[in-house]
PDB file of C-alpha atoms in Angstrom:
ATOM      1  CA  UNK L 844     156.250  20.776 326.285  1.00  0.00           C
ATOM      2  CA  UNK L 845     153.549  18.448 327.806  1.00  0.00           C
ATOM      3  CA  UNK L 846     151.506  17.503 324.817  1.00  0.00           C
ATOM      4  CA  UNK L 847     152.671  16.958 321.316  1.00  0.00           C
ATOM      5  CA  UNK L 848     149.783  18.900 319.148  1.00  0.00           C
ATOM      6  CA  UNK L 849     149.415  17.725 315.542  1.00  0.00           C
ATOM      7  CA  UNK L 850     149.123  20.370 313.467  1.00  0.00           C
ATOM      8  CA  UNK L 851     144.970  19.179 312.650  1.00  0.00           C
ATOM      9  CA  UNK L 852     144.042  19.240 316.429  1.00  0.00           C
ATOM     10  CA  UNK L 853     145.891  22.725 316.532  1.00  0.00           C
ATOM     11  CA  UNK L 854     144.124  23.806 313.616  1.00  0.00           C
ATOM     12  CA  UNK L 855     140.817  22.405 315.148  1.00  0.00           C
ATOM     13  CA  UNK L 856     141.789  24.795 318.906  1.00  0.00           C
ATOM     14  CA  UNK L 857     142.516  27.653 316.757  1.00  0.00           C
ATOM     15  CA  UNK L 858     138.958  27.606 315.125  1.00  0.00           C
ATOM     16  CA  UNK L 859     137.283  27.171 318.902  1.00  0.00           C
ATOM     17  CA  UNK L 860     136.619  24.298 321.020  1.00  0.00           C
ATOM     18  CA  UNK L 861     138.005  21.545 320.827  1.00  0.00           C
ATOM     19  CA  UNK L 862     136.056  18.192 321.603  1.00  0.00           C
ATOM     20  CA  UNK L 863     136.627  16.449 325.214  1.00  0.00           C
ATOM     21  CA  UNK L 864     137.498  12.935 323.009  1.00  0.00           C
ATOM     22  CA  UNK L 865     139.917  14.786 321.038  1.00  0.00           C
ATOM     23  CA  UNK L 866     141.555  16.533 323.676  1.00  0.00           C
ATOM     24  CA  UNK L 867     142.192  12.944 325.726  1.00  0.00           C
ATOM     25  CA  UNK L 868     143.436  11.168 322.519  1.00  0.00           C
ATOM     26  CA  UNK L 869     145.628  14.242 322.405  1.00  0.00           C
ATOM     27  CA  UNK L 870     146.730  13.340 326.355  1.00  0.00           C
ATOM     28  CA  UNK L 871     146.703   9.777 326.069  1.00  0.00           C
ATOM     29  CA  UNK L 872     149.919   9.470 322.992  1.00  0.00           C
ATOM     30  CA  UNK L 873     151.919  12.364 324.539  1.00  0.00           C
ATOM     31  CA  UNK L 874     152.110  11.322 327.955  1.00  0.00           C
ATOM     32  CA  UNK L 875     151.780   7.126 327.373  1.00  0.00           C
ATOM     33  CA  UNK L 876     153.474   6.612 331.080  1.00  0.00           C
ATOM     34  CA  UNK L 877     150.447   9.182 332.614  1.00  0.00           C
ATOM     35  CA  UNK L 878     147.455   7.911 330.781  1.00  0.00           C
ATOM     36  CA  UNK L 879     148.048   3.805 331.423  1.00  0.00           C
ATOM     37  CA  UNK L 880     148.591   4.646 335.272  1.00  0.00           C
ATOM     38  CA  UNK L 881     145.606   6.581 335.142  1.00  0.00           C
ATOM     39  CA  UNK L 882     143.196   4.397 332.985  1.00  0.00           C
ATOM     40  CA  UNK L 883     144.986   1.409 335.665  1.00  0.00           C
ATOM     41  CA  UNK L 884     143.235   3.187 338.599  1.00  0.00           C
ATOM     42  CA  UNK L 885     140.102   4.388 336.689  1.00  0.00           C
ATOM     43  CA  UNK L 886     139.591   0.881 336.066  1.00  0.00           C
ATOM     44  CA  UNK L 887     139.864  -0.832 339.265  1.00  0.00           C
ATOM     45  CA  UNK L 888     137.563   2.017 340.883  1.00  0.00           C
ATOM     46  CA  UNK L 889     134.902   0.992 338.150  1.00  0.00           C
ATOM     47  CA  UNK L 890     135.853  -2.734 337.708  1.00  0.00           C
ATOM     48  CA  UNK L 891     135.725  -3.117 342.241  1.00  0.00           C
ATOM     49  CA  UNK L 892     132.917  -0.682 342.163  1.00  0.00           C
ATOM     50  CA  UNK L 893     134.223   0.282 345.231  1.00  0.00           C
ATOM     51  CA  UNK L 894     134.606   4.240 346.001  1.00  0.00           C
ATOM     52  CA  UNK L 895     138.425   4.277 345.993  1.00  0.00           C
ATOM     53  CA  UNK L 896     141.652   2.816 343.957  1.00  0.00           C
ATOM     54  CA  UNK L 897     144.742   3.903 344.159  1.00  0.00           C
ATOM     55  CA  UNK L 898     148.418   3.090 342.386  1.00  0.00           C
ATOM     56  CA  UNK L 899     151.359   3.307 344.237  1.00  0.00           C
ATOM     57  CA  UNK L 900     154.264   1.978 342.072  1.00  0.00           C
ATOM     58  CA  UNK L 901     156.995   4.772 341.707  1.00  0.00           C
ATOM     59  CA  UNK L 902     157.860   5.718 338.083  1.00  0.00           C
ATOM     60  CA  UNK L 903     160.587   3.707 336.451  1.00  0.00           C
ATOM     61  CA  UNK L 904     162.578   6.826 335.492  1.00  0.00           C
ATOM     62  CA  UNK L 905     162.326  10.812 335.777  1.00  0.00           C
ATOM     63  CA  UNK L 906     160.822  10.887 331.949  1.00  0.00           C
ATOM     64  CA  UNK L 907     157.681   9.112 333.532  1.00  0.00           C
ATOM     65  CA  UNK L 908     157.412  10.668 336.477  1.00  0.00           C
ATOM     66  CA  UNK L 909     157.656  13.919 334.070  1.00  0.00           C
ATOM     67  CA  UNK L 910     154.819  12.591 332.719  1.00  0.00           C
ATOM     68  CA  UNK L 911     152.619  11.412 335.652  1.00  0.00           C
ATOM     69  CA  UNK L 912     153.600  15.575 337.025  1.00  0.00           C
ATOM     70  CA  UNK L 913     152.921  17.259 334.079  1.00  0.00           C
ATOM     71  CA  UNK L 914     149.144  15.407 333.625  1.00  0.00           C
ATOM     72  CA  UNK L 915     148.035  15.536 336.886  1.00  0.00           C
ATOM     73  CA  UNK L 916     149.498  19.312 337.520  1.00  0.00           C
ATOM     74  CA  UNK L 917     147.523  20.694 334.504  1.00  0.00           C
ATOM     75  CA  UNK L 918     143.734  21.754 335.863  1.00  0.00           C
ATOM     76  CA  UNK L 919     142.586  21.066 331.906  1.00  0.00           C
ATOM     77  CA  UNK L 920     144.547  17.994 331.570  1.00  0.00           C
ATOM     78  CA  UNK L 921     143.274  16.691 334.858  1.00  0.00           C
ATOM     79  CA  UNK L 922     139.375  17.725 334.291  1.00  0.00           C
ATOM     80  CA  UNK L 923     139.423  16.032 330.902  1.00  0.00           C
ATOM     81  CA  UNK L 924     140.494  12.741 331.958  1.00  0.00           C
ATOM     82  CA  UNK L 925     138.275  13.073 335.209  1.00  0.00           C
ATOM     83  CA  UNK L 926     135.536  13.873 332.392  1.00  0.00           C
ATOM     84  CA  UNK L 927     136.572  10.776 330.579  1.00  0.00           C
ATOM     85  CA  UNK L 928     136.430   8.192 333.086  1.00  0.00           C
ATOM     86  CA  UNK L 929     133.649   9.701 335.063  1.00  0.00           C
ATOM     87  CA  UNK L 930     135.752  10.117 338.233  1.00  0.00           C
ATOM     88  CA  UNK L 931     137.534  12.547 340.792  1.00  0.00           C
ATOM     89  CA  UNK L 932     141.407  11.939 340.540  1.00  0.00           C
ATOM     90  CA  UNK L 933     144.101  12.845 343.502  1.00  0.00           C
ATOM     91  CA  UNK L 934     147.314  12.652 343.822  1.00  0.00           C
ATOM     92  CA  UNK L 935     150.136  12.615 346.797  1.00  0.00           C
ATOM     93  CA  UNK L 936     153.555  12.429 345.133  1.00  0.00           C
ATOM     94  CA  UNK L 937     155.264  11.595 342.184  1.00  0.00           C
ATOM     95  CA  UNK L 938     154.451   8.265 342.546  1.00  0.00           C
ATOM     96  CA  UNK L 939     150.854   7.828 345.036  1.00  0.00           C
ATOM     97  CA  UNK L 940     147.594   8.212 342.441  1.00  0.00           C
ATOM     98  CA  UNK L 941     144.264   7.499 343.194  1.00  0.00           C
ATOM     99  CA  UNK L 942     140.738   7.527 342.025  1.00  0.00           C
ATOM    100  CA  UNK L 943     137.562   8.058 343.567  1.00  0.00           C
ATOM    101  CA  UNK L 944     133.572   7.677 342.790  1.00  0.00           C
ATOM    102  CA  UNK L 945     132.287  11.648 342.158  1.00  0.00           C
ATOM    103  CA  UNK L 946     130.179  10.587 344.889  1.00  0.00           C
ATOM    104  CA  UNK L 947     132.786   9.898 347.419  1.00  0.00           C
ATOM    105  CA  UNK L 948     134.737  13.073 346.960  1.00  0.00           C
ATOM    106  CA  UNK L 949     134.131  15.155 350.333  1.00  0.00           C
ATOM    107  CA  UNK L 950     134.012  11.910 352.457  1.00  0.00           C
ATOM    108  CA  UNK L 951     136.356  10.155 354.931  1.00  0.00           C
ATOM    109  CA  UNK L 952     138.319   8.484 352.722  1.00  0.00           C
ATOM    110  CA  UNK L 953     139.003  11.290 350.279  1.00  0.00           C
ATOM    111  CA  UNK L 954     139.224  13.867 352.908  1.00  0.00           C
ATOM    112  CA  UNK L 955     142.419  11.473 354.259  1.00  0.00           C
ATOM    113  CA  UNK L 956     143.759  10.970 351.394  1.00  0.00           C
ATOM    114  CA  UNK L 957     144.255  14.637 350.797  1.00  0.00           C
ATOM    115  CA  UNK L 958     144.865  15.534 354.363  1.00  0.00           C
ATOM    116  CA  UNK L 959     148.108  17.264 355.030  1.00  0.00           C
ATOM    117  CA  UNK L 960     148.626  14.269 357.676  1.00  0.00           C
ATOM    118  CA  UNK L 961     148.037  12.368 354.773  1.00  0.00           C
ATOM    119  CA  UNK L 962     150.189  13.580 352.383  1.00  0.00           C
ATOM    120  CA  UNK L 963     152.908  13.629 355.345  1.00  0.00           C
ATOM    121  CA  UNK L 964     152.387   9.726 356.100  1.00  0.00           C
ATOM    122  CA  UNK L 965     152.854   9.431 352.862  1.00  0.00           C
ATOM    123  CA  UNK L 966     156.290  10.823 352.493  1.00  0.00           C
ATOM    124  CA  UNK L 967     159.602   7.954 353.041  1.00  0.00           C
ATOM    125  CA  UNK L 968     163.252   9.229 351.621  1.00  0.00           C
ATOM    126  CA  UNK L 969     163.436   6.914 348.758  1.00  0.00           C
ATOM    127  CA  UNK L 970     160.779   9.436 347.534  1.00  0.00           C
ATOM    128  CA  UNK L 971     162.231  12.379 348.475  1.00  0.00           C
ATOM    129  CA  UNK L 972     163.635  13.252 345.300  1.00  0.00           C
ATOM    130  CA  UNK L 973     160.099  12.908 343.016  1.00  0.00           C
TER     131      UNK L 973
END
């Protein structure tokens, strides 16, 4: 399972939408590991105010990287914390996330970070198995 839904919030979905804030609460106490890598990068892209930040530290153990997989793989998981922090997320590997300004997406950076060269330069064997 990749959220744990209180019964209220699934109450809430079952009567129709459910509210962007409530959904990311909902993301950010299932998947703890997922959401403090992601607010990490969020924040140095808006803290730099550069166009680009990035976190490269591989998970600690397969129940984070389970985490970091199962957030970023999800298109509604995904679009509500790119809603939330008010920026485009990417991601190489198991391990490789970054960040970018809206505005930046489509440029040179982004376009190399989600290159197939760049996903391949990426790659090493300790991370082989992620």
């Amino acid at each position: 399972m990749s959220l744990y839904v209180s019964p209220d919030l699934l109450a809430v979905a079952e009567r129709g939408d459910v509210s962007d804030a409530e959904f990311v609460d909902c993301v950010r106490t299932s998947l703890p590991y997922a959401w403090e890598v992601i607010n990490e990068v969020m924040t140095g892209l808006h803290r730099d105010g550069g166009d680009f930040a990035d976190h490269e530290v591989p998970p600690p153990s397969d129940a984070e990287r389970g985490q970091l997989l199962r957030a970023l793989a999800s298109d509604a998981i995904r679009g509500g914390l790119e809603r939330h922090f008010g920026a485009k997320l990417a991601f190489q590997n198991c391990h490789r996330v970054a960040a970018f300004a809206f505005d930046a997406v489509g440029g040179e950076q982004y376009q190399a970070f989600v290159s197939p060269r760049g996903q391949l330069l990426n790659q090493s064997p300790e991370l082989r198995n992620c």
